[in-house]
PDB file of C-alpha atoms in Angstrom:
ATOM      1  CA  MET A 525      -7.924 -12.937  31.272  1.00 49.00           C
ATOM      2  CA  SER A 526      -7.559  -9.952  33.612  1.00 48.00           C
ATOM      3  CA  THR A 527      -9.353  -6.672  32.987  1.00 51.00           C
ATOM      4  CA  GLU A 528      -6.015  -4.995  32.199  1.00 53.00           C
ATOM      5  CA  ALA A 529      -5.030  -7.694  29.703  1.00 53.00           C
ATOM      6  CA  HIS A 530      -8.497  -7.581  28.156  1.00 53.00           C
ATOM      7  CA  THR A 531      -8.244  -3.824  27.618  1.00 63.00           C
ATOM      8  CA  ARG A 532      -4.754  -4.166  26.172  1.00 67.00           C
ATOM      9  CA  HIS A 533      -5.848  -6.819  23.664  1.00 73.00           C
ATOM     10  CA  LYS A 534      -8.946  -4.840  22.745  1.00 82.00           C
ATOM     11  CA  ARG A 535      -6.950  -1.705  21.984  1.00 87.00           C
ATOM     12  CA  LEU A 536      -4.315  -3.661  20.054  1.00 90.00           C
ATOM     13  CA  TRP A 537      -6.924  -5.349  17.866  1.00 91.00           C
ATOM     14  CA  ILE A 538      -8.678  -2.067  17.151  1.00 93.00           C
ATOM     15  CA  TRP A 539      -5.377  -0.423  16.236  1.00 95.00           C
ATOM     16  CA  GLY A 540      -4.491  -3.445  14.132  1.00 96.00           C
ATOM     17  CA  GLY A 541      -7.849  -3.356  12.384  1.00 96.00           C
ATOM     18  CA  GLY A 542      -7.387   0.296  11.513  1.00 97.00           C
ATOM     19  CA  ALA A 543      -3.858  -0.441  10.285  1.00 97.00           C
ATOM     20  CA  ALA A 544      -5.127  -3.237   8.021  1.00 97.00           C
ATOM     21  CA  LEU A 545      -7.737  -0.968   6.442  1.00 98.00           C
ATOM     22  CA  PHE A 546      -5.037   1.664   5.914  1.00 98.00           C
ATOM     23  CA  GLU A 547      -2.903  -0.961   4.145  1.00 97.00           C
ATOM     24  CA  ALA A 548      -5.763  -1.736   1.774  1.00 97.00           C
ATOM     25  CA  LEU A 549      -6.299   1.981   1.117  1.00 97.00           C
ATOM     26  CA  SER A 550      -2.600   2.569   0.429  1.00 96.00           C
ATOM     27  CA  TYR A 551      -2.627  -0.258  -2.122  1.00 94.00           C
ATOM     28  CA  ILE A 552      -5.610   1.323  -3.866  1.00 95.00           C
ATOM     29  CA  VAL A 553      -3.979   4.768  -3.905  1.00 94.00           C
ATOM     30  CA  GLY A 554      -0.717   3.267  -5.160  1.00 91.00           C
ATOM     31  CA  PHE A 555      -2.380   1.327  -7.980  1.00 90.00           C
ATOM     32  CA  ALA A 556      -4.430   4.389  -8.941  1.00 92.00           C
ATOM     33  CA  ALA A 557      -1.354   6.623  -8.997  1.00 91.00           C
ATOM     34  CA  ILE A 558       0.860   4.413 -11.156  1.00 86.00           C
ATOM     35  CA  THR A 559      -1.932   3.735 -13.642  1.00 86.00           C
ATOM     36  CA  THR A 560      -3.130   7.336 -14.020  1.00 86.00           C
ATOM     37  CA  TRP A 561      -1.306  10.613 -13.299  1.00 84.00           C
ATOM     38  CA  LEU A 562       2.084   9.004 -12.583  1.00 86.00           C
ATOM     39  CA  LYS A 563       2.027   6.868 -15.709  1.00 82.00           C
ATOM     40  CA  PRO A 564       3.182   8.441 -18.998  1.00 72.00           C
ATOM     41  CA  GLU A 565       0.615   7.825 -21.728  1.00 61.00           C
ATOM     42  CA  GLN A 566       3.204   6.467 -24.164  1.00 58.00           C
ATOM     43  CA  ALA A 567       5.651   4.959 -21.678  1.00 62.00           C
ATOM     44  CA  GLU A 568       6.053   1.730 -23.636  1.00 65.00           C
ATOM     45  CA  GLY A 569       7.716   3.613 -26.481  1.00 67.00           C
ATOM     46  CA  TRP A 570       9.945   5.757 -24.280  1.00 76.00           C
ATOM     47  CA  ASP A 571      13.623   5.191 -23.610  1.00 81.00           C
ATOM     48  CA  ALA A 572      15.129   5.312 -20.104  1.00 82.00           C
ATOM     49  CA  ALA A 573      16.164   8.963 -20.392  1.00 85.00           C
ATOM     50  CA  ARG A 574      12.657  10.096 -21.249  1.00 86.00           C
ATOM     51  CA  ARG A 575      11.185   8.015 -18.435  1.00 86.00           C
ATOM     52  CA  LEU A 576      13.568   9.599 -15.947  1.00 90.00           C
ATOM     53  CA  ALA A 577      12.674  13.069 -17.198  1.00 89.00           C
ATOM     54  CA  PHE A 578       8.987  12.251 -16.654  1.00 90.00           C
ATOM     55  CA  VAL A 579       9.722  11.130 -13.079  1.00 91.00           C
ATOM     56  CA  LEU A 580      11.804  14.220 -12.281  1.00 92.00           C
ATOM     57  CA  GLU A 581       9.068  16.518 -13.592  1.00 92.00           C
ATOM     58  CA  ARG A 582       6.758  14.951 -11.012  1.00 92.00           C
ATOM     59  CA  GLN A 583       9.328  14.380  -8.293  1.00 93.00           C
ATOM     60  CA  ALA A 584       7.183  15.631  -5.405  1.00 93.00           C
ATOM     61  CA  ALA A 585       4.223  13.485  -6.442  1.00 93.00           C
ATOM     62  CA  PHE A 586       6.362  10.357  -6.805  1.00 92.00           C
ATOM     63  CA  GLN A 587       7.965  10.927  -3.406  1.00 93.00           C
ATOM     64  CA  ALA A 588       4.604  11.529  -1.739  1.00 94.00           C
ATOM     65  CA  VAL A 589       3.200   8.291  -3.144  1.00 93.00           C
ATOM     66  CA  ASN A 590       6.356   6.400  -2.143  1.00 91.00           C
ATOM     67  CA  LEU A 591       6.090   7.691   1.413  1.00 93.00           C
ATOM     68  CA  LEU A 592       2.474   6.510   1.559  1.00 94.00           C
ATOM     69  CA  VAL A 593       2.715   3.087  -0.079  1.00 93.00           C
ATOM     70  CA  TYR A 594       6.092   2.167   1.392  1.00 93.00           C
ATOM     71  CA  VAL A 595       7.032   4.095   4.545  1.00 95.00           C
ATOM     72  CA  ALA A 596       3.565   4.639   6.031  1.00 96.00           C
ATOM     73  CA  PHE A 597       2.539   1.165   4.857  1.00 96.00           C
ATOM     74  CA  GLY A 598       5.524  -0.360   6.666  1.00 96.00           C
ATOM     75  CA  LEU A 599       4.846   1.535   9.884  1.00 97.00           C
ATOM     76  CA  ALA A 600       1.221   0.389   9.893  1.00 97.00           C
ATOM     77  CA  LEU A 601       2.388  -3.142   9.183  1.00 97.00           C
ATOM     78  CA  VAL A 602       4.193  -3.249  12.540  1.00 97.00           C
ATOM     79  CA  ALA A 603       0.930  -2.561  14.390  1.00 96.00           C
ATOM     80  CA  LEU A 604      -0.946  -5.067  12.248  1.00 97.00           C
ATOM     81  CA  SER A 605       1.672  -7.789  12.750  1.00 97.00           C
ATOM     82  CA  SER A 606       1.499  -7.312  16.513  1.00 96.00           C
ATOM     83  CA  ALA A 607      -2.304  -7.475  16.511  1.00 95.00           C
ATOM     84  CA  LEU A 608      -2.407 -10.604  14.358  1.00 96.00           C
ATOM     85  CA  HIS A 609       0.229 -12.255  16.523  1.00 95.00           C
ATOM     86  CA  GLU A 610      -2.016 -11.870  19.557  1.00 92.00           C
ATOM     87  CA  ARG A 611      -5.130 -12.830  17.602  1.00 91.00           C
ATOM     88  CA  PHE A 612      -3.738 -16.146  16.331  1.00 92.00           C
ATOM     89  CA  ARG A 613      -1.478 -17.026  19.264  1.00 90.00           C
ATOM     90  CA  THR A 614      -3.996 -19.619  20.408  1.00 88.00           C
ATOM     91  CA  PRO A 615      -3.329 -23.109  21.811  1.00 88.00           C
ATOM     92  CA  GLY A 616      -1.786 -25.151  19.017  1.00 88.00           C
ATOM     93  CA  ASN A 617      -0.679 -22.088  17.048  1.00 92.00           C
ATOM     94  CA  GLU A 618       1.999 -20.697  19.385  1.00 94.00           C
ATOM     95  CA  ALA A 619       4.964 -22.257  17.573  1.00 94.00           C
ATOM     96  CA  LEU A 620       3.575 -21.292  14.153  1.00 96.00           C
ATOM     97  CA  MET A 621       3.082 -17.667  15.210  1.00 96.00           C
ATOM     98  CA  ARG A 622       6.623 -17.477  16.589  1.00 96.00           C
ATOM     99  CA  VAL A 623       7.736 -18.166  13.007  1.00 96.00           C
ATOM    100  CA  ALA A 624       5.039 -16.148  11.204  1.00 96.00           C
ATOM    101  CA  SER A 625       5.239 -12.855  13.095  1.00 97.00           C
ATOM    102  CA  PRO A 626       8.951 -12.185  12.438  1.00 97.00           C
ATOM    103  CA  PHE A 627       8.182 -12.329   8.715  1.00 97.00           C
ATOM    104  CA  GLY A 628       5.690  -9.502   9.235  1.00 97.00           C
ATOM    105  CA  TYR A 629       8.262  -7.366  11.049  1.00 97.00           C
ATOM    106  CA  ILE A 630      10.976  -8.152   8.504  1.00 96.00           C
ATOM    107  CA  TRP A 631       8.604  -7.223   5.687  1.00 96.00           C
ATOM    108  CA  ALA A 632       7.793  -3.951   7.425  1.00 96.00           C
ATOM    109  CA  GLY A 633      11.493  -3.114   7.668  1.00 95.00           C
ATOM    110  CA  LEU A 634      12.139  -3.967   4.032  1.00 94.00           C
ATOM    111  CA  VAL A 635       9.189  -1.907   2.828  1.00 94.00           C
ATOM    112  CA  ILE A 636      10.219   1.124   4.897  1.00 95.00           C
ATOM    113  CA  ALA A 637      13.821   0.832   3.688  1.00 93.00           C
ATOM    114  CA  SER A 638      12.635   0.526   0.092  1.00 92.00           C
ATOM    115  CA  GLY A 639      10.514   3.665   0.386  1.00 92.00           C
ATOM    116  CA  MET A 640      13.235   5.712   2.060  1.00 93.00           C
ATOM    117  CA  LEU A 641      15.809   4.593  -0.504  1.00 93.00           C
ATOM    118  CA  SER A 642      13.486   5.567  -3.339  1.00 91.00           C
ATOM    119  CA  SER A 643      12.642   8.973  -1.841  1.00 92.00           C
ATOM    120  CA  VAL A 644      16.162   9.983  -0.820  1.00 93.00           C
ATOM    121  CA  GLY A 645      17.610   8.497  -3.997  1.00 93.00           C
ATOM    122  CA  LEU A 646      15.249  10.466  -6.218  1.00 94.00           C
ATOM    123  CA  THR A 647      16.337  13.712  -4.562  1.00 94.00           C
ATOM    124  CA  ALA A 648      19.978  12.819  -5.184  1.00 94.00           C
ATOM    125  CA  VAL A 649      19.256  11.902  -8.803  1.00 95.00           C
ATOM    126  CA  ALA A 650      17.413  15.187  -9.390  1.00 95.00           C
ATOM    127  CA  THR A 651      20.379  17.171  -8.063  1.00 94.00           C
ATOM    128  CA  LEU A 652      22.847  15.142 -10.105  1.00 94.00           C
ATOM    129  CA  HIS A 653      20.737  15.348 -13.262  1.00 93.00           C
ATOM    130  CA  ALA A 654      21.262  19.115 -13.485  1.00 90.00           C
ATOM    131  CA  LYS A 655      25.047  18.588 -13.660  1.00 92.00           C
ATOM    132  CA  ASP A 656      25.528  15.194 -15.324  1.00 94.00           C
ATOM    133  CA  PRO A 657      22.414  13.583 -16.896  1.00 92.00           C
ATOM    134  CA  ALA A 658      24.307  10.436 -17.935  1.00 93.00           C
ATOM    135  CA  LEU A 659      25.598   9.782 -14.431  1.00 94.00           C
ATOM    136  CA  ALA A 660      22.162  10.573 -12.986  1.00 94.00           C
ATOM    137  CA  MET A 661      20.678   7.928 -15.287  1.00 93.00           C
ATOM    138  CA  THR A 662      23.165   5.328 -14.063  1.00 94.00           C
ATOM    139  CA  VAL A 663      22.489   6.146 -10.418  1.00 94.00           C
ATOM    140  CA  TRP A 664      18.731   6.011 -11.006  1.00 92.00           C
ATOM    141  CA  GLN A 665      18.971   2.582 -12.629  1.00 91.00           C
ATOM    142  CA  VAL A 666      21.064   1.256  -9.737  1.00 92.00           C
ATOM    143  CA  LEU A 667      18.594   2.665  -7.193  1.00 91.00           C
ATOM    144  CA  THR A 668      15.714   1.071  -9.098  1.00 88.00           C
ATOM    145  CA  ILE A 669      17.391  -2.338  -8.920  1.00 89.00           C
ATOM    146  CA  LEU A 670      18.067  -1.937  -5.187  1.00 89.00           C
ATOM    147  CA  GLN A 671      14.508  -0.788  -4.511  1.00 86.00           C
ATOM    148  CA  ARG A 672      13.053  -3.739  -6.382  1.00 83.00           C
ATOM    149  CA  GLY A 673      15.372  -6.108  -4.590  1.00 82.00           C
ATOM    150  CA  LEU A 674      14.211  -4.840  -1.201  1.00 82.00           C
ATOM    151  CA  GLY A 675      10.601  -5.556  -1.998  1.00 71.00           C
ATOM    152  CA  GLY A 676       9.427  -3.798  -5.108  1.00 68.00           C
ATOM    153  CA  GLY A 677       9.857  -6.836  -7.325  1.00 72.00           C
ATOM    154  CA  VAL A 678       9.942  -9.961  -5.157  1.00 81.00           C
ATOM    155  CA  GLU A 679       7.199 -10.467  -2.551  1.00 91.00           C
ATOM    156  CA  VAL A 680       8.516 -13.620  -0.893  1.00 93.00           C
ATOM    157  CA  VAL A 681       8.740 -12.174   2.647  1.00 95.00           C
ATOM    158  CA  GLY A 682       5.267 -10.646   2.644  1.00 95.00           C
ATOM    159  CA  GLY A 683       3.923 -13.725   0.911  1.00 96.00           C
ATOM    160  CA  ALA A 684       5.412 -16.028   3.555  1.00 97.00           C
ATOM    161  CA  TRP A 685       3.832 -13.934   6.322  1.00 98.00           C
ATOM    162  CA  VAL A 686       0.373 -14.035   4.752  1.00 98.00           C
ATOM    163  CA  LEU A 687       0.733 -17.745   3.959  1.00 97.00           C
ATOM    164  CA  LEU A 688       1.650 -18.671   7.529  1.00 97.00           C
ATOM    165  CA  LEU A 689      -1.204 -16.564   8.896  1.00 97.00           C
ATOM    166  CA  ALA A 690      -3.552 -18.356   6.517  1.00 97.00           C
ATOM    167  CA  ILE A 691      -2.370 -21.714   7.857  1.00 97.00           C
ATOM    168  CA  ALA A 692      -3.001 -20.482  11.406  1.00 96.00           C
ATOM    169  CA  GLY A 693      -6.489 -19.385  10.371  1.00 95.00           C
ATOM    170  CA  LEU A 694      -7.244 -22.719   8.718  1.00 95.00           C
ATOM    171  CA  ARG A 695      -6.208 -24.530  11.880  1.00 94.00           C
ATOM    172  CA  GLU A 696      -8.966 -22.640  13.660  1.00 91.00           C
ATOM    173  CA  SER A 697     -11.578 -23.011  10.914  1.00 91.00           C
ATOM    174  CA  ARG A 698     -11.335 -25.003   7.691  1.00 91.00           C
ATOM    175  CA  THR A 699     -14.250 -23.003   6.298  1.00 91.00           C
ATOM    176  CA  SER A 700     -12.711 -19.554   6.794  1.00 93.00           C
ATOM    177  CA  ALA A 701     -12.960 -17.722   3.462  1.00 96.00           C
ATOM    178  CA  LEU A 702     -10.411 -15.177   4.688  1.00 96.00           C
ATOM    179  CA  ALA A 703      -7.894 -17.923   5.461  1.00 96.00           C
ATOM    180  CA  TRP A 704      -8.359 -19.521   2.033  1.00 97.00           C
ATOM    181  CA  LEU A 705      -7.911 -16.118   0.409  1.00 97.00           C
ATOM    182  CA  GLY A 706      -4.745 -15.658   2.456  1.00 97.00           C
ATOM    183  CA  LEU A 707      -3.504 -19.036   1.227  1.00 97.00           C
ATOM    184  CA  LEU A 708      -3.950 -17.913  -2.386  1.00 97.00           C
ATOM    185  CA  CYS A 709      -2.492 -14.456  -1.749  1.00 97.00           C
ATOM    186  CA  GLY A 710       0.497 -15.703   0.211  1.00 97.00           C
ATOM    187  CA  SER A 711       1.287 -18.422  -2.320  1.00 97.00           C
ATOM    188  CA  CYS A 712       1.350 -15.851  -5.133  1.00 95.00           C
ATOM    189  CA  GLY A 713       3.750 -13.704  -3.115  1.00 94.00           C
ATOM    190  CA  VAL A 714       6.138 -16.573  -2.394  1.00 95.00           C
ATOM    191  CA  LEU A 715       6.096 -17.709  -6.024  1.00 95.00           C
ATOM    192  CA  THR A 716       7.387 -14.310  -7.208  1.00 92.00           C
ATOM    193  CA  LEU A 717      10.767 -15.627  -6.094  1.00 90.00           C
ATOM    194  CA  LEU A 718      10.789 -17.606  -9.365  1.00 91.00           C
ATOM    195  CA  PRO A 719      11.638 -15.290 -12.312  1.00 88.00           C
ATOM    196  CA  PRO A 720       9.058 -16.858 -14.697  1.00 91.00           C
ATOM    197  CA  LEU A 721       6.335 -16.206 -12.108  1.00 91.00           C
ATOM    198  CA  ARG A 722       7.397 -12.654 -11.201  1.00 88.00           C
ATOM    199  CA  ASP A 723       4.152 -11.256 -12.686  1.00 90.00           C
ATOM    200  CA  LEU A 724       2.234 -12.926  -9.850  1.00 93.00           C
ATOM    201  CA  GLY A 725       3.263  -9.883  -7.830  1.00 90.00           C
ATOM    202  CA  ALA A 726       0.311  -8.050  -9.368  1.00 91.00           C
ATOM    203  CA  VAL A 727      -2.043 -10.833  -8.230  1.00 94.00           C
ATOM    204  CA  PHE A 728      -0.465 -10.685  -4.772  1.00 95.00           C
ATOM    205  CA  GLY A 729      -1.124  -6.954  -4.582  1.00 93.00           C
ATOM    206  CA  ILE A 730      -4.711  -7.123  -5.823  1.00 94.00           C
ATOM    207  CA  THR A 731      -5.707 -10.018  -3.557  1.00 96.00           C
ATOM    208  CA  GLN A 732      -4.047  -8.266  -0.631  1.00 96.00           C
ATOM    209  CA  ILE A 733      -6.478  -5.372  -0.983  1.00 97.00           C
ATOM    210  CA  VAL A 734      -9.335  -7.765  -0.279  1.00 97.00           C
ATOM    211  CA  TRP A 735      -7.337  -9.678   2.352  1.00 98.00           C
ATOM    212  CA  PHE A 736      -6.299  -6.549   4.266  1.00 98.00           C
ATOM    213  CA  THR A 737      -9.897  -5.317   4.221  1.00 98.00           C
ATOM    214  CA  GLY A 738     -11.164  -8.637   5.568  1.00 97.00           C
ATOM    215  CA  VAL A 739      -8.462  -8.762   8.241  1.00 97.00           C
ATOM    216  CA  GLY A 740      -9.218  -5.192   9.274  1.00 97.00           C
ATOM    217  CA  LEU A 741     -12.921  -5.882   9.728  1.00 96.00           C
ATOM    218  CA  MET A 742     -12.156  -9.122  11.602  1.00 94.00           C
ATOM    219  CA  LEU A 743      -9.862  -7.361  14.063  1.00 94.00           C
ATOM    220  CA  LEU A 744     -12.262  -4.464  14.601  1.00 94.00           C
ATOM    221  CA  ARG A 745     -15.057  -6.916  15.388  1.00 92.00           C
ATOM    222  CA  ALA A 746     -12.761  -8.829  17.746  1.00 87.00           C
ATOM    223  CA  GLY A 747     -11.790  -5.608  19.494  1.00 85.00           C
ATOM    224  CA  ARG A 748     -15.420  -4.685  20.083  1.00 82.00           C
ATOM    225  CA  ARG A 749     -16.605  -8.117  21.170  1.00 75.00           C
ATOM    226  CA  THR A 750     -13.718  -9.317  23.362  1.00 55.00           C
ATOM    227  CA  SER A 751     -14.948 -10.133  26.832  1.00 45.00           C
ATOM    228  CA  VAL A 752     -13.139 -10.958  30.021  1.00 40.00           C
ATOM    229  CA  GLY A 753     -12.654 -14.718  30.373  1.00 41.00           C
TER     230      GLY A 753
END
């Protein structure tokens, strides 16, 4: 490997490692937000109109969280996907990574689109709500369905990406705890495609916090230790 290529890989892995740690942090912030100050205490007994009113009262907070856990998450995912592509594009894994990496980029696009739709849509709903609350409710429900369809409810694309990366990792080392975790995490994401197993999305999210953290530390170590071959 030339000195120029070595430097390029080193920088990419460091950027990718930082991106992975950011992903883990955004998951933590997102989970904390929806279970504390953005969760109504008696939401289970509320009808749709009252839930929408709660969201509109905290519009800025909801949009800020959406921009973090969707838009910023998706942008960081592009850097991470690129770094992991180079990390696992080793002899024997080239064909697998040509399939795996596009899933990472597709997931990034879906997540960004989901976040932008939610943010822009909420602004439109807030404006409409002042004139026609019933119509605003209908628009909000449609936007919610679209947002979930893009990635808020089914994690098959992200799950497939993690699963394929886990297979690449296991090809390198059958004893890699991070790869086995990725196998579990990715499988849970793919299985959310089945309606009875949709709740596995929560498991996918929780295990991804650990997986992203492990991936981030792995890439940062690789970036520091890479030597010219």
